[in-house]
Tab-separated table of C-alpha atoms in Angstrom:
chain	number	residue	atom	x	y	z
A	1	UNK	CA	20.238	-26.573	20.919
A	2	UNK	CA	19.209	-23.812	18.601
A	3	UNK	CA	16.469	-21.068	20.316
A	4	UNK	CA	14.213	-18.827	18.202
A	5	UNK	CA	13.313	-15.606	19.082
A	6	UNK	CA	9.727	-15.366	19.723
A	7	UNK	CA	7.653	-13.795	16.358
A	8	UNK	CA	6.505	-9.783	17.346
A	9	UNK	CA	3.131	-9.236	17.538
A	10	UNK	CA	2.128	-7.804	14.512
A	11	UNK	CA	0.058	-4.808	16.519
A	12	UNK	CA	3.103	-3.991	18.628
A	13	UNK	CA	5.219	-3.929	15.698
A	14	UNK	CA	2.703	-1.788	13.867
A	15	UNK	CA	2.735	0.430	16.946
A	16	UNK	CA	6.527	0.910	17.080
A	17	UNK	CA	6.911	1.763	13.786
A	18	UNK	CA	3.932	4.273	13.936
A	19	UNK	CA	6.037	5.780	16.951
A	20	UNK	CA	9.125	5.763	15.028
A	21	UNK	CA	8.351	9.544	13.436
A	22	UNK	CA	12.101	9.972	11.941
A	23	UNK	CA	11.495	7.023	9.274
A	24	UNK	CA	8.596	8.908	8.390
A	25	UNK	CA	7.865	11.490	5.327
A	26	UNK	CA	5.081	14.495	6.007
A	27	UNK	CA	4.795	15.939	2.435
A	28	UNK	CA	3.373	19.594	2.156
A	29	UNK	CA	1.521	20.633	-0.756
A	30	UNK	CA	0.528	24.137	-0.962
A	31	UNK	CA	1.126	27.329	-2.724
A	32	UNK	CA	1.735	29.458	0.240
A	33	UNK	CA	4.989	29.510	1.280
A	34	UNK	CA	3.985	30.744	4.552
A	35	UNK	CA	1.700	28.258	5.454
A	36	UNK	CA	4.505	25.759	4.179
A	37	UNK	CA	7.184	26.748	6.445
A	38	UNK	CA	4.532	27.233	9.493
A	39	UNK	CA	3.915	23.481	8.390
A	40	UNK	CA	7.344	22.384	8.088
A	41	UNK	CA	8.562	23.954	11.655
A	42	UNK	CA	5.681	22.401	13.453
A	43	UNK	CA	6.457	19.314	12.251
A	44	UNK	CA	9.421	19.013	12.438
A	45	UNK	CA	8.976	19.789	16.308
A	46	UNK	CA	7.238	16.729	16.524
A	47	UNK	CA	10.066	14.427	15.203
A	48	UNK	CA	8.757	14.002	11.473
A	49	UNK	CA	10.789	14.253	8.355
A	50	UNK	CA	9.193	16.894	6.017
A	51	UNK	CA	9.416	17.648	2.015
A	52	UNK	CA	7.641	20.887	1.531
A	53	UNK	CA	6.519	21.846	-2.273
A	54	UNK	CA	4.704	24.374	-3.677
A	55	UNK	CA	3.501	23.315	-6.759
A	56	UNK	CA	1.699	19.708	-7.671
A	57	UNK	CA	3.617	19.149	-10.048
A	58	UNK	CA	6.404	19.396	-8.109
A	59	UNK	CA	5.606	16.974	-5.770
A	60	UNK	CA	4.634	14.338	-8.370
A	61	UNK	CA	8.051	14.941	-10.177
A	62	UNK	CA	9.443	14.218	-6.709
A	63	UNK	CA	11.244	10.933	-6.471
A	64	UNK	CA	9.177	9.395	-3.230
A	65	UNK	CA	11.355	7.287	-1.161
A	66	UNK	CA	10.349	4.355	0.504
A	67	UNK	CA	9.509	4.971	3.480
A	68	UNK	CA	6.002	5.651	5.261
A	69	UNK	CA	4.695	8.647	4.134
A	70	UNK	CA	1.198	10.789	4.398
A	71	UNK	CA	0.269	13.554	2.445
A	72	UNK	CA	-0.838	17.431	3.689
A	73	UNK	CA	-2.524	18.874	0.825
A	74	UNK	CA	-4.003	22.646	0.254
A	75	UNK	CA	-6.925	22.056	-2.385
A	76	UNK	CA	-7.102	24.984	-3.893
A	77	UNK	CA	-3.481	26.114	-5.611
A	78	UNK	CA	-2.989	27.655	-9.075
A	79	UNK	CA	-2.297	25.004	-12.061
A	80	UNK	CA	-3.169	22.021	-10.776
A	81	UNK	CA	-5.500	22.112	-8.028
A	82	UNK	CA	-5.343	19.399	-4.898
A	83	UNK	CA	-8.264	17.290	-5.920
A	84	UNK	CA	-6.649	16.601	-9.509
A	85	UNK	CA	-3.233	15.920	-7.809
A	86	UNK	CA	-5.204	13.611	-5.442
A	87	UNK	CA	-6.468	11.751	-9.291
A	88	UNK	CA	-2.880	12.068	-10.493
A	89	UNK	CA	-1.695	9.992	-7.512
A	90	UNK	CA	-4.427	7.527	-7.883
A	91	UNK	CA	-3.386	7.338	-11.801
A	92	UNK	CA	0.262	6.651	-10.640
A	93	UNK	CA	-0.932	3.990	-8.073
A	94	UNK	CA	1.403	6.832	-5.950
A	95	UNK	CA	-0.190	5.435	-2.522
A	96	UNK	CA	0.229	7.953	0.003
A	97	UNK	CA	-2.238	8.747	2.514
A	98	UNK	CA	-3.924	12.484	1.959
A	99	UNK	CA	-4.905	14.923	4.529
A	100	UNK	CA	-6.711	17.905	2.712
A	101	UNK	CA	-6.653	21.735	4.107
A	102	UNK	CA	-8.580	24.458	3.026
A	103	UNK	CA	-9.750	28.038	3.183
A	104	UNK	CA	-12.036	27.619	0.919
A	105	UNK	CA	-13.842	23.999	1.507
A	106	UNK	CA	-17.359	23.704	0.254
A	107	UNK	CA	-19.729	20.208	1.524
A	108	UNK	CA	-19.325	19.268	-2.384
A	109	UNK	CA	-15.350	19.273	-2.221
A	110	UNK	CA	-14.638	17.562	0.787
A	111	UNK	CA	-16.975	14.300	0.015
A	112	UNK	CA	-15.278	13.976	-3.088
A	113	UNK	CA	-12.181	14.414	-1.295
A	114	UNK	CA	-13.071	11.488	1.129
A	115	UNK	CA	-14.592	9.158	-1.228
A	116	UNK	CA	-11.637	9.090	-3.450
A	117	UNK	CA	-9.873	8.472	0.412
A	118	UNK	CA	-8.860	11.247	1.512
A	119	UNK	CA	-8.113	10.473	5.217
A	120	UNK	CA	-9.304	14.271	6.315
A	121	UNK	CA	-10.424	17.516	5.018
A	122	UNK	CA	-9.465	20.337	7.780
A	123	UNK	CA	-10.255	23.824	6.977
A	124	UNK	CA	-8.226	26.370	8.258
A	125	UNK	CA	-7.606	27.476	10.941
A	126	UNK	CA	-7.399	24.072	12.477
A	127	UNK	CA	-5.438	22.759	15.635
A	128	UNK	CA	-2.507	21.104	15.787
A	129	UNK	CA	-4.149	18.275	17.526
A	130	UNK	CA	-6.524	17.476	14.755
A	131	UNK	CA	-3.955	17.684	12.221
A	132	UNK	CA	-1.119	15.781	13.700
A	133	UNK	CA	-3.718	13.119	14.817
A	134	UNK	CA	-4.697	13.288	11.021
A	135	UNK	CA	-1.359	12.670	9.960
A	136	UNK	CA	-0.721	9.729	12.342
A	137	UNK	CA	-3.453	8.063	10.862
A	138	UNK	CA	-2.333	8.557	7.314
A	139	UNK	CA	1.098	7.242	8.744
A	140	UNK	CA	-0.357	4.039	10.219
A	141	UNK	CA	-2.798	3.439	6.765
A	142	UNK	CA	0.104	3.765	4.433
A	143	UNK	CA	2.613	1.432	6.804
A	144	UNK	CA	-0.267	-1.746	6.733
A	145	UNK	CA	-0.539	-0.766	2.558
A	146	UNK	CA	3.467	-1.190	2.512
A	147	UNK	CA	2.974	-4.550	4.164
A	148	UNK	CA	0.411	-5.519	2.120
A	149	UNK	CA	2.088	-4.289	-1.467
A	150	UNK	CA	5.266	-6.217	-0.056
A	151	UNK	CA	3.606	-9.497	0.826
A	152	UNK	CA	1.769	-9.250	-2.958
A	153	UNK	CA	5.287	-8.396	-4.537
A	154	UNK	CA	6.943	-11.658	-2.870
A	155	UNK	CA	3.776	-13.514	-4.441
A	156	UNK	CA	4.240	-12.649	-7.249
A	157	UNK	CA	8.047	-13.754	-7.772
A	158	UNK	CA	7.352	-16.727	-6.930
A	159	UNK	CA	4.678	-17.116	-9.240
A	160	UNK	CA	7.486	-15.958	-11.801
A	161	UNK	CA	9.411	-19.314	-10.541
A	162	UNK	CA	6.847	-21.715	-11.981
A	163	UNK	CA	6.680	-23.522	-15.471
A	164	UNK	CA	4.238	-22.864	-17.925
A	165	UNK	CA	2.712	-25.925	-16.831
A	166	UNK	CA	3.062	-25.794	-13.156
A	167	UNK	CA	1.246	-22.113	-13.673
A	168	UNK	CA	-1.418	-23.730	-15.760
A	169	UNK	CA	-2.658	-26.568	-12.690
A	170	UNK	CA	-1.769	-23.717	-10.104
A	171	UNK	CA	-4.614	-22.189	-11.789
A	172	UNK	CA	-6.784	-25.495	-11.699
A	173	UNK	CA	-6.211	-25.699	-8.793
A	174	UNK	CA	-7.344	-22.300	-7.079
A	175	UNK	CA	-10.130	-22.807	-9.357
A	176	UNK	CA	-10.960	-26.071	-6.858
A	177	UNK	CA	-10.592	-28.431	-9.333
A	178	UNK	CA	-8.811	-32.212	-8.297
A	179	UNK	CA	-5.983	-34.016	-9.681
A	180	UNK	CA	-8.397	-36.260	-11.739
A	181	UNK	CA	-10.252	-33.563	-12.792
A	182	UNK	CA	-7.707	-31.664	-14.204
A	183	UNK	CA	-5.552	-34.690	-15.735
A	184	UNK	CA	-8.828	-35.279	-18.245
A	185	UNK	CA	-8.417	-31.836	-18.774
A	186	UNK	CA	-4.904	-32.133	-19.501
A	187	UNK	CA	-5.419	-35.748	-21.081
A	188	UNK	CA	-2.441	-36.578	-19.006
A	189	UNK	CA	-1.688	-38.998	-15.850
A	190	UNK	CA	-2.888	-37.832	-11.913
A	191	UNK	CA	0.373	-38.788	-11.412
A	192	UNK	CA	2.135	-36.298	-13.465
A	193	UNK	CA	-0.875	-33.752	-12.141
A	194	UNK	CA	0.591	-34.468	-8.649
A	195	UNK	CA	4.001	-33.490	-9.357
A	196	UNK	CA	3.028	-30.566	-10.996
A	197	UNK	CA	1.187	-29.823	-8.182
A	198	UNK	CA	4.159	-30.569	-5.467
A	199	UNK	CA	5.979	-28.402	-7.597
A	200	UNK	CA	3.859	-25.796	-7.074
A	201	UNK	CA	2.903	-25.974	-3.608
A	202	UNK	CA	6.453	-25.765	-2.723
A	203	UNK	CA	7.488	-22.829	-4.959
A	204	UNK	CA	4.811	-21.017	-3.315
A	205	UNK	CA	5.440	-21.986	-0.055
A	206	UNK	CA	2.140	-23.313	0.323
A	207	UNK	CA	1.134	-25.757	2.879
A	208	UNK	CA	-2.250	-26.254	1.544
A	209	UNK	CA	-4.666	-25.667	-1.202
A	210	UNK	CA	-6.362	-22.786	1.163
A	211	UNK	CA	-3.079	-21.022	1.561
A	212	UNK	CA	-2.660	-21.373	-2.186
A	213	UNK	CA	-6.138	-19.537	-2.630
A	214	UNK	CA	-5.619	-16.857	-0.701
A	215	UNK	CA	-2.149	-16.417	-1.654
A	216	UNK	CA	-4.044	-16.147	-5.088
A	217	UNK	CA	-6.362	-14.063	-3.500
A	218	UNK	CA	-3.830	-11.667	-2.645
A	219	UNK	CA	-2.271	-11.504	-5.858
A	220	UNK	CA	-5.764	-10.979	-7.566
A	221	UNK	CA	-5.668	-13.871	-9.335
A	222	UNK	CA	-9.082	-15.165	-8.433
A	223	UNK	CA	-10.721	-11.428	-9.854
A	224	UNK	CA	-8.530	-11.608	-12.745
A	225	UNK	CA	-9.991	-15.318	-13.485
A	226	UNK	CA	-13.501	-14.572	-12.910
């Protein structure tokens, strides 16, 4: 007799990973050195891998392993400045979470900070508190986008794994079109429709036509159709 281990819940495996800090990356982006080694020793106290830069550029010529990361970014630095390393990122689809800090934060720079989703904007002096709470935030928002960007990447390899023609009705049939409907559009059988769509309900590991939409869905299939 064969026994399964029961499936985690997903919140209490979100929450252990959150607590496990030395998996984690705490990038520092700033152009004091000071205020990067102040950064890095704090940190570092609190059980978090750090990567401390002083330059943008830097930091986007850094090879970013994969691993869940956030982001603590000065905004003001010579060359380029936080908020255009915070567009570089977004350029890059480079998805880690940003906490901003400042000296000199004005009401305009901080909501354009946040819209483009920032996850703070702290001017200094702040507390630890508020910026390690910041940072455990970004942690747990880029650890649910790794889930997600992993579930899409499986998606779409085994999209990859159908025909031309099984990718054609898979398309059909997100669309909500039937077997009849799309053999006259095919001037084929339904019964050649139906393998095709076996075919593809398997390869996609699909149990039924909802899970194949939202699989779709995930893969932005649907926007791409529309």
């Amino acid at each position: 007799m064969l026994l399964h281990a029961p499936k985690q819940n997903p919140k209490l495996k979100l929450k252990s990973e959150i607590g496990n800090k030395r998996r984690h990356i705490t990038y520092v982006v700033d152009d004091d050195v000071s205020v990067c080694r102040a950064l890095e020793l704090l940190l570092k106290q609190h059980g978090f891998r750090v990567e401390t830069f002083t330059r943008a550029i830097d930091f986007l010529s850094f090879k970013h392993p994969k691993a869940p990361s956030c982001l603590v970014l000065d905004v003001r630095m010579p060359g380029m400045s936080g908020l255009a390393l915070q567009q570089a990122m977004a350029d890059r689809q480079l998805h880690i979470p940003i906490v901003f800090i400042t000296s000199f934060g004005t009401i305009s720079v901080s909501v354009k900070a946040m819209k483009a989703g920032a996850i703070d904007f702290l001017p200094k002096p702040f507390t630890e508190k508020r910026l390690l709470g910041a940072i455990e935030i970004g942690i747990a928002k880029n650890i649910i986008q790794n889930r997600k960007q992993t579930e899409i990447n499986k998606i779409n390899r085994d999209i990859t794994t159908l025909s031309p023609r099984e990718l054609e009705v898979f398309h059909y049939v997100v669309e909500g079109m039937v077997n009849k409907q799309i053999a006259s559009k095919r001037g084929t059988s339904i019964q050649t429709i139906k393998v095709h769509r076996g075919r593809v309900m398997f390869k996609m590991h699909a149990k039924t036509v909802t899970e194949l939409i939202h699989l779709a869905q995930k893969a932005g299939i649907m926007t791409a159709m529309k």
